[in-house]
């Protein structure tokens, strides 16, 4: 597809995966990013097996494994006693889906994707201010007054997407999911959790988790249900968390003492009702712009990578017809993305006590769990994408 040009707005994990995928087809790809350097918001993410398969497909198998943490087991821990509610191995999941998941530092994932596309080819400091479709090309305009045209434009411009307003013809309001997530990185400490385990403390509708990433580090997060818009001064995470988790087990206090308040992120969690129109003419949405989910099943970024692979397959199958290719992409992705957004919302509600009786029942289930049900649930999230 040597005569085809694409513009991608946004150099997050979705836009960069798409850029690599389209470049593999021989498409001339221009990537525009509003920020001036690689500085992702958030410390790390869990790339589940479906996301890892997408990265492998993009030729990044060895690099992904090199930045990924090894998770050999999972456990749930009683918030207050510190007693293990359940613990089980990950191997049945790996055997079933044929790929190990990899928690990774966001900055390292971003850098890997940027280098795979070509770091110097990314046009940083370019904020798109408008997009429009035309009979022969789509056009984007930037805040410095410059423009670019292409056979098609991919809006991978994240949860607050401007491209989405254009594609839908109106703005949308995201929904506050009811909790705040604090996250960051600390050195592995076995008093918090075993080095190759994804450990989650639960109680009081809150959650504290650590999972290993490469370099002997834990990605940690705390989920705290609270009202939206509560004032917070950056750098005060330790005080806030010490208060919120005052009566929790010693491992949680160890984590609070170990975290660096200056680099701990605080994110209010929002999502968006799923919608089925991802394409308007030569303009299409990808990643969070198309499906903004709560992180409760760790699938937002993985879905963005799935979008990238599905877009590649659609263009490969319709090399001479951009409109048919984008229609095929939309058809391949909307239902899958809807399913994941709604599953994450449901999981979010149970974890964070929307109906306290359901949350109490979940805590009881965890005490009798041998891993079978949890693995089954995670596998059902993982399967169903373009690489199954
Ligand atoms: P983004 O990463 O948001 O990238 C969009 C890019 O577009 C940004 O770089 C932005 O600067 C740029 N941009 C925006 N507007 C413009 C413009 N007008 N012009 C130019 N550039 C623009 N997902 C998982 O798979 N696993 C997890 O474990 C996981 N954990 C998460 C934990 C938390 C707390 C949160 C909040 C999310 C989590 N996610 C997880 C979701 C994941 O972070 C997102 O789904 C993913 O970042 C989406 O990638 P994206 O490229 O679509 O958007």
XYZ file of N, CA and C in Angstrom, residues 21-252:
696
model
N 1.690 -0.771 13.093
C 0.898 -1.736 12.314
C 0.687 -1.253 10.871
N 0.417 0.035 10.717
C 0.178 0.562 9.362
C 1.482 0.651 8.570
N 2.548 0.991 9.266
C 3.857 1.044 8.607
C 4.231 -0.344 8.069
N 3.842 -1.383 8.812
C 4.115 -2.755 8.350
C 3.451 -3.030 6.999
N 2.333 -2.340 6.741
C 1.637 -2.534 5.456
C 2.241 -1.685 4.339
N 3.207 -0.857 4.686
C 3.813 0.015 3.689
C 3.110 1.357 3.564
N 2.197 1.645 4.483
C 1.492 2.931 4.469
C 2.429 4.026 4.984
N 2.333 5.192 4.386
C 3.112 6.353 4.815
C 2.387 6.965 6.024
N 2.984 6.893 7.206
C 2.277 7.281 8.440
C 2.909 8.526 9.061
N 2.081 9.523 9.356
C 2.549 10.707 10.100
C 1.894 10.688 11.474
N 2.713 10.743 12.532
C 2.182 10.715 13.902
C 2.376 12.083 14.544
N 1.295 12.644 15.062
C 1.345 13.958 15.725
C 0.945 13.809 17.188
N 1.717 14.430 18.068
C 1.481 14.311 19.518
C 1.582 15.708 20.142
N 0.603 16.023 21.001
C 0.572 17.387 21.554
C 1.682 17.654 22.574
N 2.082 16.629 23.355
C 3.113 16.892 24.361
C 4.482 16.967 23.683
N 5.450 17.476 24.416
C 6.746 17.698 23.778
C 7.767 16.602 24.092
N 7.398 15.644 24.978
C 8.333 14.560 25.302
C 7.551 13.336 25.767
N 8.240 12.193 25.872
C 7.613 10.961 26.344
C 7.423 11.015 27.856
N 6.243 11.439 28.297
C 5.991 11.535 29.732
C 4.581 11.029 30.015
N 4.400 9.691 30.006
C 3.045 9.169 30.184
C 2.486 9.448 31.566
N 1.168 9.612 31.629
C 0.502 9.774 32.914
C 0.280 8.365 33.463
N 0.674 8.111 34.694
C 0.502 6.769 35.266
C 1.812 6.015 35.245
N 1.959 5.109 36.217
C 3.243 4.459 36.427
C 3.447 3.219 35.576
N 2.432 2.374 35.510
C 2.596 1.075 34.842
C 1.232 0.583 34.401
N 1.236 -0.458 33.611
C -0.025 -1.147 33.311
C 0.241 -2.637 33.197
N -0.833 -3.369 33.361
C -0.748 -4.795 33.150
C -1.150 -5.064 31.702
N -0.207 -5.556 30.912
C -0.543 -5.921 29.538
C -0.927 -7.404 29.579
N -2.223 -7.663 29.475
C -2.703 -9.040 29.519
C -2.323 -9.744 28.217
N -2.508 -11.063 28.199
C -2.000 -11.897 27.104
C -2.468 -11.425 25.732
N -3.691 -10.888 25.647
C -4.182 -10.408 24.343
C -3.379 -9.194 23.884
N -3.026 -8.325 24.825
C -2.198 -7.172 24.471
C -0.788 -7.609 24.091
N -0.247 -8.576 24.838
C 1.107 -9.058 24.535
C 1.128 -9.689 23.140
N 0.055 -10.438 22.800
C 0.013 -11.045 21.455
C 0.042 -9.962 20.374
N -0.622 -8.840 20.638
C -0.607 -7.728 19.662
C 0.819 -7.177 19.531
N 1.481 -6.989 20.671
C 2.861 -6.464 20.625
C 3.774 -7.456 19.910
N 3.578 -8.751 20.170
C 4.366 -9.768 19.456
C 4.136 -9.641 17.950
N 2.868 -9.462 17.581
C 2.501 -9.335 16.157
C 3.193 -8.122 15.525
N 3.417 -7.108 16.333
C 4.088 -5.895 15.821
C 5.612 -6.070 15.800
N 6.080 -7.266 16.134
C 7.519 -7.556 16.059
C 8.258 -7.238 17.347
N 7.513 -7.131 18.460
C 8.128 -6.652 19.700
C 8.158 -7.717 20.800
N 8.225 -8.966 20.399
C 8.134 -10.052 21.375
C 9.277 -9.986 22.407
N 10.495 -9.914 21.927
C 11.639 -9.948 22.854
C 11.681 -8.677 23.710
N 11.405 -7.531 23.082
C 11.452 -6.267 23.847
C 10.378 -6.224 24.929
N 9.193 -6.737 24.602
C 8.109 -6.725 25.596
C 8.475 -7.624 26.770
N 8.991 -8.815 26.451
C 9.387 -9.743 27.529
C 10.474 -9.102 28.398
N 11.342 -8.311 27.777
C 12.452 -7.706 28.533
C 11.972 -6.649 29.527
N 10.871 -5.967 29.221
C 10.393 -4.935 30.162
C 9.267 -5.464 31.061
N 8.837 -6.719 30.817
C 7.688 -7.259 31.553
C 8.079 -7.912 32.863
N 7.181 -7.806 33.826
C 7.370 -8.510 35.097
C 6.860 -9.935 34.981
N 7.397 -10.811 35.812
C 6.960 -12.208 35.818
C 5.942 -12.399 36.941
N 4.731 -12.736 36.541
C 3.665 -12.999 37.513
C 3.398 -14.502 37.483
N 3.869 -15.204 38.499
C 3.667 -16.656 38.535
C 2.422 -17.046 39.314
N 1.961 -16.127 40.183
C 0.784 -16.464 40.999
C 0.011 -15.202 41.341
N -1.208 -15.415 41.806
C -2.066 -14.304 42.253
C -2.549 -14.632 43.657
N -2.754 -13.595 44.460
C -3.366 -13.866 45.765
C -4.245 -12.684 46.177
N -5.260 -13.000 46.983
C -6.072 -11.984 47.652
C -5.806 -12.099 49.142
N -5.675 -10.947 49.775
C -5.277 -10.895 51.177
C -6.302 -10.072 51.957
N -6.662 -10.554 53.122
C -7.606 -9.830 53.980
C -6.971 -8.509 54.434
N -7.668 -7.418 54.179
C -7.135 -6.084 54.448
C -6.659 -5.916 55.888
N -7.395 -6.475 56.817
C -7.162 -6.134 58.223
C -6.263 -7.146 58.931
N -6.470 -8.451 58.641
C -5.655 -9.472 59.318
C -4.361 -9.736 58.559
N -4.350 -9.444 57.262
C -3.177 -9.779 56.446
C -3.154 -11.261 56.078
N -4.217 -11.991 56.444
C -4.283 -13.426 56.123
C -4.626 -13.647 54.650
N -4.088 -14.723 54.086
C -4.360 -15.026 52.677
C -5.778 -15.551 52.524
N -6.553 -14.928 51.640
C -7.916 -15.403 51.356
C -7.853 -16.508 50.306
N -7.022 -16.309 49.283
C -6.795 -17.353 48.285
C -5.485 -17.063 47.561
N -4.869 -18.132 47.075
C -3.626 -17.985 46.301
C -3.613 -19.087 45.253
N -3.234 -18.733 44.018
C -3.227 -19.757 42.963
C -2.238 -19.359 41.869
N -1.828 -20.355 41.098
C -0.823 -20.141 40.056
C -1.429 -19.579 38.777
N -0.597 -18.928 37.976
C -1.030 -18.343 36.694
C -0.887 -19.318 35.529
N -0.188 -20.447 35.770
C 0.118 -21.330 34.643
C -1.130 -21.818 33.898
N -2.221 -22.160 34.598
C -3.410 -22.594 33.849
C -3.884 -21.521 32.857
N -3.798 -20.258 33.261
C -4.188 -19.165 32.353
C -3.236 -19.099 31.157
N -1.945 -19.170 31.440
C -0.944 -19.085 30.364
C -1.139 -20.253 29.390
N -1.386 -21.445 29.947
C -1.594 -22.621 29.087
C -2.836 -22.438 28.216
N -3.887 -21.883 28.810
C -5.146 -21.785 28.061
C -5.082 -20.751 26.936
N -4.461 -19.613 27.212
C -4.466 -18.552 26.183
C -3.169 -18.516 25.368
N -2.174 -19.283 25.815
C -0.951 -19.413 25.011
C -0.002 -18.224 25.096
N -0.130 -17.417 26.132
C 0.786 -16.270 26.271
C 0.768 -15.775 27.709
N 1.957 -15.523 28.237
C 2.089 -14.934 29.571
C 1.717 -13.454 29.527
N 1.023 -12.930 30.537
C 0.818 -11.468 30.593
C 2.080 -10.786 31.121
N 2.229 -9.498 30.839
C 3.404 -8.762 31.327
C 3.012 -7.395 31.895
N 3.038 -7.222 33.200
C 2.956 -5.855 33.732
C 4.227 -5.090 33.334
N 4.056 -3.843 32.884
C 5.215 -3.061 32.404
C 5.109 -1.610 32.880
N 6.252 -0.960 33.026
C 6.248 0.486 33.310
C 5.757 1.207 32.063
N 4.869 2.164 32.258
C 4.302 2.873 31.100
C 5.373 3.572 30.275
N 6.305 4.225 30.969
C 7.328 4.984 30.240
C 8.151 4.043 29.366
N 8.394 2.828 29.870
C 9.201 1.866 29.102
C 8.405 1.312 27.917
N 7.114 1.084 28.122
C 6.256 0.622 27.014
C 6.189 1.691 25.917
N 5.963 2.928 26.361
C 5.865 4.044 25.397
C 7.150 4.189 24.591
N 8.285 4.134 25.318
C 9.574 4.311 24.644
C 9.823 3.174 23.652
N 9.458 1.957 24.063
C 9.630 0.807 23.164
C 8.819 1.029 21.880
N 7.579 1.482 22.028
C 6.718 1.694 20.853
C 7.232 2.862 20.009
N 7.682 3.913 20.688
C 8.198 5.079 19.948
C 9.424 4.695 19.121
N 10.323 3.921 19.730
C 11.529 3.502 19.001
C 11.173 2.561 17.854
N 10.167 1.690 18.080
C 9.787 0.737 17.025
C 9.221 1.482 15.816
N 8.493 2.567 16.065
C 7.985 3.360 14.932
C 9.091 4.217 14.342
N 9.918 4.755 15.209
C 10.963 5.709 14.807
C 10.771 6.986 15.619
N 11.529 7.094 16.716
C 11.318 8.204 17.655
C 11.359 9.551 16.936
N 12.357 9.690 16.074
C 12.553 10.990 15.422
C 11.480 11.305 14.392
N 10.695 10.292 14.027
C 9.621 10.536 13.049
C 8.328 10.999 13.719
N 8.287 10.969 15.066
C 7.074 11.429 15.764
C 7.134 12.951 15.865
N 6.046 13.596 15.505
C 6.042 15.062 15.525
C 5.423 15.533 16.841
N 6.316 15.822 17.789
C 5.886 16.257 19.126
C 5.521 17.743 19.107
N 4.772 18.142 20.136
C 4.430 19.549 20.270
C 3.421 19.998 19.213
N 2.649 19.052 18.667
C 1.654 19.382 17.637
C 0.274 19.037 18.179
N -0.430 20.059 18.611
C -1.779 19.844 19.156
C -2.811 20.042 18.059
N -3.559 18.980 17.765
C -4.605 19.109 16.749
C -5.758 19.943 17.313
N -6.245 20.885 16.518
C -7.377 21.695 16.983
C -8.633 21.463 16.148
N -8.470 20.845 14.964
C -9.670 20.483 14.197
C -9.342 19.387 13.204
N -10.385 18.642 12.847
C -10.250 17.584 11.841
C -11.474 17.684 10.940
N -11.289 17.406 9.654
C -12.445 17.424 8.750
C -12.218 16.439 7.611
N -13.332 15.999 7.073
C -13.302 15.009 6.006
C -13.518 15.713 4.669
N -13.036 15.089 3.606
C -13.279 15.647 2.272
C -13.416 14.515 1.279
N -13.759 14.804 0.036
C -13.972 13.739 -0.946
C -12.702 12.926 -1.228
N -11.549 13.581 -1.215
C -10.312 12.881 -1.581
C -9.333 12.721 -0.428
N -9.567 13.461 0.654
C -8.614 13.418 1.775
C -9.289 13.951 3.042
N -8.716 13.581 4.175
C -9.123 14.184 5.454
C -8.008 15.138 5.875
N -8.405 16.200 6.590
C -7.434 17.250 6.935
C -7.437 17.499 8.439
N -6.245 17.658 8.992
C -6.139 18.052 10.398
C -5.432 19.412 10.464
N -5.820 20.172 11.495
C -5.200 21.482 11.688
C -4.625 21.525 13.097
N -3.463 22.171 13.238
C -2.789 22.216 14.542
C -2.831 23.626 15.120
N -2.521 23.709 16.422
C -2.642 25.019 17.081
C -1.566 26.006 16.641
N -0.555 25.515 15.883
C 0.433 26.456 15.349
C 0.046 26.935 13.951
N -1.180 26.563 13.540
C -1.682 27.054 12.255
C -1.364 26.145 11.070
N -0.534 25.120 11.290
C -0.196 24.231 10.182
C -1.302 23.187 9.984
N -1.285 22.542 8.814
C -2.283 21.506 8.507
C -1.568 20.303 7.881
N -2.265 19.194 7.841
C -1.777 18.032 7.089
C -2.994 17.305 6.525
N -2.804 16.638 5.395
C -3.882 15.891 4.730
C -3.439 14.447 4.560
N -4.415 13.534 4.545
C -4.073 12.123 4.339
C -5.289 11.396 3.785
N -5.047 10.169 3.319
C -6.173 9.360 2.852
C -7.140 9.059 3.988
N -6.568 8.933 5.203
C -7.442 8.793 6.377
C -6.716 9.281 7.624
N -7.528 9.634 8.625
C -6.997 10.134 9.904
C -7.471 9.199 11.012
N -6.537 8.794 11.873
C -6.892 7.982 13.035
C -6.777 8.861 14.278
N -7.894 9.040 14.949
C -7.908 9.815 16.189
C -7.621 8.875 17.353
N -6.354 8.827 17.750
C -5.951 8.037 18.932
C -5.624 9.046 20.018
N -6.516 10.018 20.174
C -6.236 11.165 21.041
C -6.850 11.029 22.431
N -7.026 9.787 22.863
C -7.281 9.533 24.272
C -8.702 9.802 24.743
N -8.866 9.713 26.064
C -10.197 9.751 26.679
C -10.940 11.064 26.445
N -10.183 12.165 26.263
C -10.851 13.468 26.046
C -10.811 13.838 24.563
N -10.904 12.848 23.721
C -10.705 12.982 22.275
C -11.504 14.100 21.593
N -10.772 14.906 20.847
C -11.416 15.920 20.000
C -11.952 15.253 18.729
N -11.224 14.245 18.255
C -11.673 13.518 17.062
C -13.043 12.887 17.314
N -13.243 12.414 18.540
C -14.534 11.788 18.871
C -15.687 12.779 18.711
N -15.477 14.018 19.127
C -16.531 15.028 18.958
C -16.879 15.164 17.479
N -15.836 15.119 16.630
C -16.077 15.248 15.185
C -16.838 14.032 14.660
N -16.390 12.835 15.033
C -17.003 11.606 14.501
C -18.452 11.474 14.969
N -18.711 11.815 16.232
C -20.076 11.678 16.759
C -20.945 12.891 16.438
N -20.290 14.003 16.169
C -21.052 15.218 15.879
C -21.495 15.957 17.126
N -21.030 15.495 18.280
C -21.368 16.187 19.534
C -20.359 15.778 20.609
N -20.314 16.552 21.673
C -19.432 16.206 22.788
C -20.107 15.150 23.666
N -19.315 14.397 24.402
C -19.895 13.424 25.330
C -19.397 13.737 26.739
N -20.165 13.271 27.727
C -19.756 13.474 29.112
C -19.345 12.128 29.683
N -18.145 12.076 30.222
C -17.706 10.827 30.841
C -18.321 10.692 32.234
N -18.354 9.475 32.748
C -19.049 9.161 33.990
C -18.017 8.881 35.083
N -18.146 9.512 36.235
C -17.235 9.208 37.337
C -17.596 7.834 37.901
N -16.592 6.969 38.036
C -16.852 5.576 38.448
C -16.921 5.419 39.960
N -16.647 6.494 40.712
C -16.858 6.440 42.156
C -15.609 6.247 42.997
N -14.441 6.143 42.352
C -13.241 5.960 43.165
C -12.028 6.652 42.554
N -11.032 6.820 43.422
C -9.770 7.432 43.015
C -8.683 6.369 43.105
N -7.788 6.371 42.118
C -6.693 5.401 42.069
C -5.377 6.150 42.294
N -4.615 5.691 43.273
C -3.258 6.213 43.501
C -2.296 5.144 42.993
N -1.303 5.522 42.183
C -0.407 4.487 41.660
C 1.031 4.974 41.535
N 1.946 4.016 41.511
C 3.362 4.351 41.370
C 4.209 3.088 41.342
N 5.518 3.261 41.501
C 6.457 2.142 41.490
C 7.261 2.146 42.790
N 7.520 0.966 43.330
C 8.429 0.825 44.486
C 9.323 -0.387 44.233
N 10.420 -0.491 44.989
C 11.242 -1.699 44.908
C 10.449 -2.879 45.466
N 10.714 -4.070 44.919
C 10.072 -5.274 45.450
C 10.421 -5.433 46.929
N 9.418 -5.756 47.710
C 9.624 -6.004 49.145
C 8.695 -7.156 49.528
N 9.288 -8.265 49.938
C 8.496 -9.470 50.215
C 7.578 -9.303 51.436
N 7.806 -8.258 52.217
C 6.876 -8.016 53.339
C 5.565 -7.399 52.829
N 5.607 -6.879 51.606
C 4.371 -6.351 50.990
C 3.693 -7.457 50.204
N 4.477 -8.195 49.441
C 3.944 -9.301 48.647
C 5.108 -10.064 48.034
N 4.897 -11.367 47.711
C 5.972 -12.148 47.090
C 6.402 -11.539 45.749
N 7.688 -11.746 45.410
C 8.296 -11.041 44.268
C 7.677 -11.380 42.914
N 7.102 -12.580 42.770
C 6.520 -12.933 41.465
C 5.008 -13.156 41.582
N 4.410 -12.437 42.511
C 2.957 -12.607 42.715
C 2.234 -11.272 42.501
N 1.044 -11.346 41.942
C 0.148 -10.190 41.925
C -0.686 -10.314 43.206
N -0.367 -9.456 44.171
C -0.992 -9.523 45.494
C -2.015 -8.400 45.620
N -3.227 -8.745 46.058
C -4.264 -7.718 46.228
C -4.892 -7.835 47.607
N -4.762 -6.760 48.391
C -5.434 -6.670 49.687
C -6.823 -6.077 49.439
N -7.864 -6.705 50.016
C -9.212 -6.143 49.854
C -9.929 -6.041 51.195
N -10.763 -5.005 51.315
C -11.590 -4.795 52.495
C -12.200 -3.413 52.434
N -13.363 -3.231 53.109
C -13.930 -1.883 53.214
C -14.200 -1.229 51.860
N -14.395 -2.034 50.816
C -14.658 -1.536 49.443
C -13.432 -0.864 48.826
N -12.289 -1.085 49.455
C -11.036 -0.521 48.933
C -10.159 -1.674 48.441
N -9.085 -1.307 47.767
C -8.206 -2.340 47.216
C -6.784 -1.784 47.174
N -5.828 -2.620 47.534
C -4.406 -2.255 47.440
C -3.695 -3.403 46.737
N -2.952 -3.092 45.693
C -2.370 -4.145 44.869
C -0.912 -3.867 44.579
N -0.125 -4.934 44.498
C 1.231 -4.820 43.941
C 1.423 -5.931 42.918
N 2.054 -5.576 41.801
C 2.412 -6.603 40.823
C 3.803 -6.298 40.270
N 4.582 -7.383 39.988
C 5.976 -7.171 39.585
C 6.130 -6.660 38.165
N 7.045 -5.720 37.973
C 7.500 -5.344 36.629
C 9.019 -5.574 36.611
N 9.618 -5.503 35.421
C 11.058 -5.783 35.311
C 11.868 -4.840 36.212
N 13.078 -5.271 36.569
C 13.970 -4.400 37.332
C 13.708 -4.469 38.823
N 13.152 -5.622 39.288
C 12.920 -5.814 40.722
C 12.038 -4.718 41.328
N 10.996 -4.312 40.547
C 10.093 -3.266 41.039
C 8.660 -3.803 41.100
N 7.886 -3.229 42.003
C 6.447 -3.463 42.036
C 5.739 -2.242 41.450
N 4.730 -2.490 40.613
C 3.713 -1.480 40.287
C 2.686 -1.588 41.411
N 2.384 -0.480 42.056
C 1.380 -0.529 43.134
C 0.211 0.374 42.792
N -0.946 0.008 43.309
C -2.063 0.972 43.271
C -2.982 0.785 44.463
N -3.609 1.890 44.849
C -4.609 1.922 45.909
C -5.896 2.445 45.281
N -7.008 1.753 45.496
C -8.319 2.263 45.056
C -9.081 2.756 46.284
N -9.532 3.995 46.233
C -10.247 4.563 47.378
C -11.571 5.180 46.902
N -12.720 4.558 47.249
C -13.993 5.193 46.898
C -14.112 6.550 47.594
N -14.442 7.577 46.838
C -14.658 8.916 47.433
C -15.398 9.782 46.427
N -15.884 10.925 46.894
C -16.611 11.820 46.002
C -15.666 12.419 44.977
N -16.212 12.708 43.822
C -15.400 13.337 42.766
C -15.038 14.765 43.165
N -13.850 15.164 42.784
C -13.474 16.571 42.960
C -12.930 16.905 44.339
N -12.646 15.877 45.149
C -12.095 16.147 46.488
C -10.729 16.819 46.334
N -10.497 17.918 47.033
C -9.215 18.609 46.867
C -8.039 17.716 47.254
N -6.930 17.856 46.528
C -5.744 17.035 46.800
C -4.512 17.840 46.419
N -3.535 17.834 47.291
C -2.295 18.536 46.989
C -1.253 17.507 46.590
N -0.695 17.641 45.373
C 0.294 16.661 44.913
C 1.444 16.570 45.914
N 1.881 15.344 46.175
C 2.972 15.162 47.136
C 2.481 14.732 48.512
N 1.155 14.672 48.692
C 0.632 14.324 50.024
C 0.050 12.906 50.070
N 0.423 12.070 49.091
C -0.160 10.720 49.012
C 0.061 9.929 50.300
N 1.258 10.067 50.894
C 1.533 9.245 52.082
C 0.572 9.583 53.223
N 0.347 10.861 53.459
C -0.567 11.263 54.546
C -1.990 10.795 54.242
N -2.422 11.027 53.009
C -3.801 10.671 52.628
C -4.000 9.163 52.773
N -3.053 8.380 52.260
C -3.211 6.927 52.273
C -3.063 6.366 53.692
N -2.162 6.943 54.477
C -2.000 6.476 55.869
C -3.316 6.634 56.623
N -4.032 7.698 56.324
C -5.324 7.930 56.985
C -6.389 6.960 56.454
N -6.450 6.830 55.133
C -7.463 5.966 54.513
C -7.280 4.500 54.894
N -6.007 4.102 55.136
C -5.728 2.676 55.363
C -5.159 2.441 56.765
N -5.554 3.301 57.712
C -4.962 3.284 59.058
C -5.030 1.910 59.714
N -6.173 1.211 59.564
C -6.317 -0.062 60.281
C -6.028 -1.273 59.394
N -5.293 -1.063 58.297
C -4.989 -2.180 57.391
C -3.733 -2.928 57.847
N -3.502 -4.064 57.185
C -2.429 -4.995 57.579
C -1.042 -4.357 57.424
N -0.030 -4.924 58.109
C 1.326 -4.342 58.083
C 1.903 -4.191 56.667
N 1.597 -5.135 55.762
C 2.130 -5.051 54.389
C 1.711 -3.752 53.704
N 0.505 -3.300 53.980
C -0.006 -2.068 53.363
C 0.740 -0.865 53.946
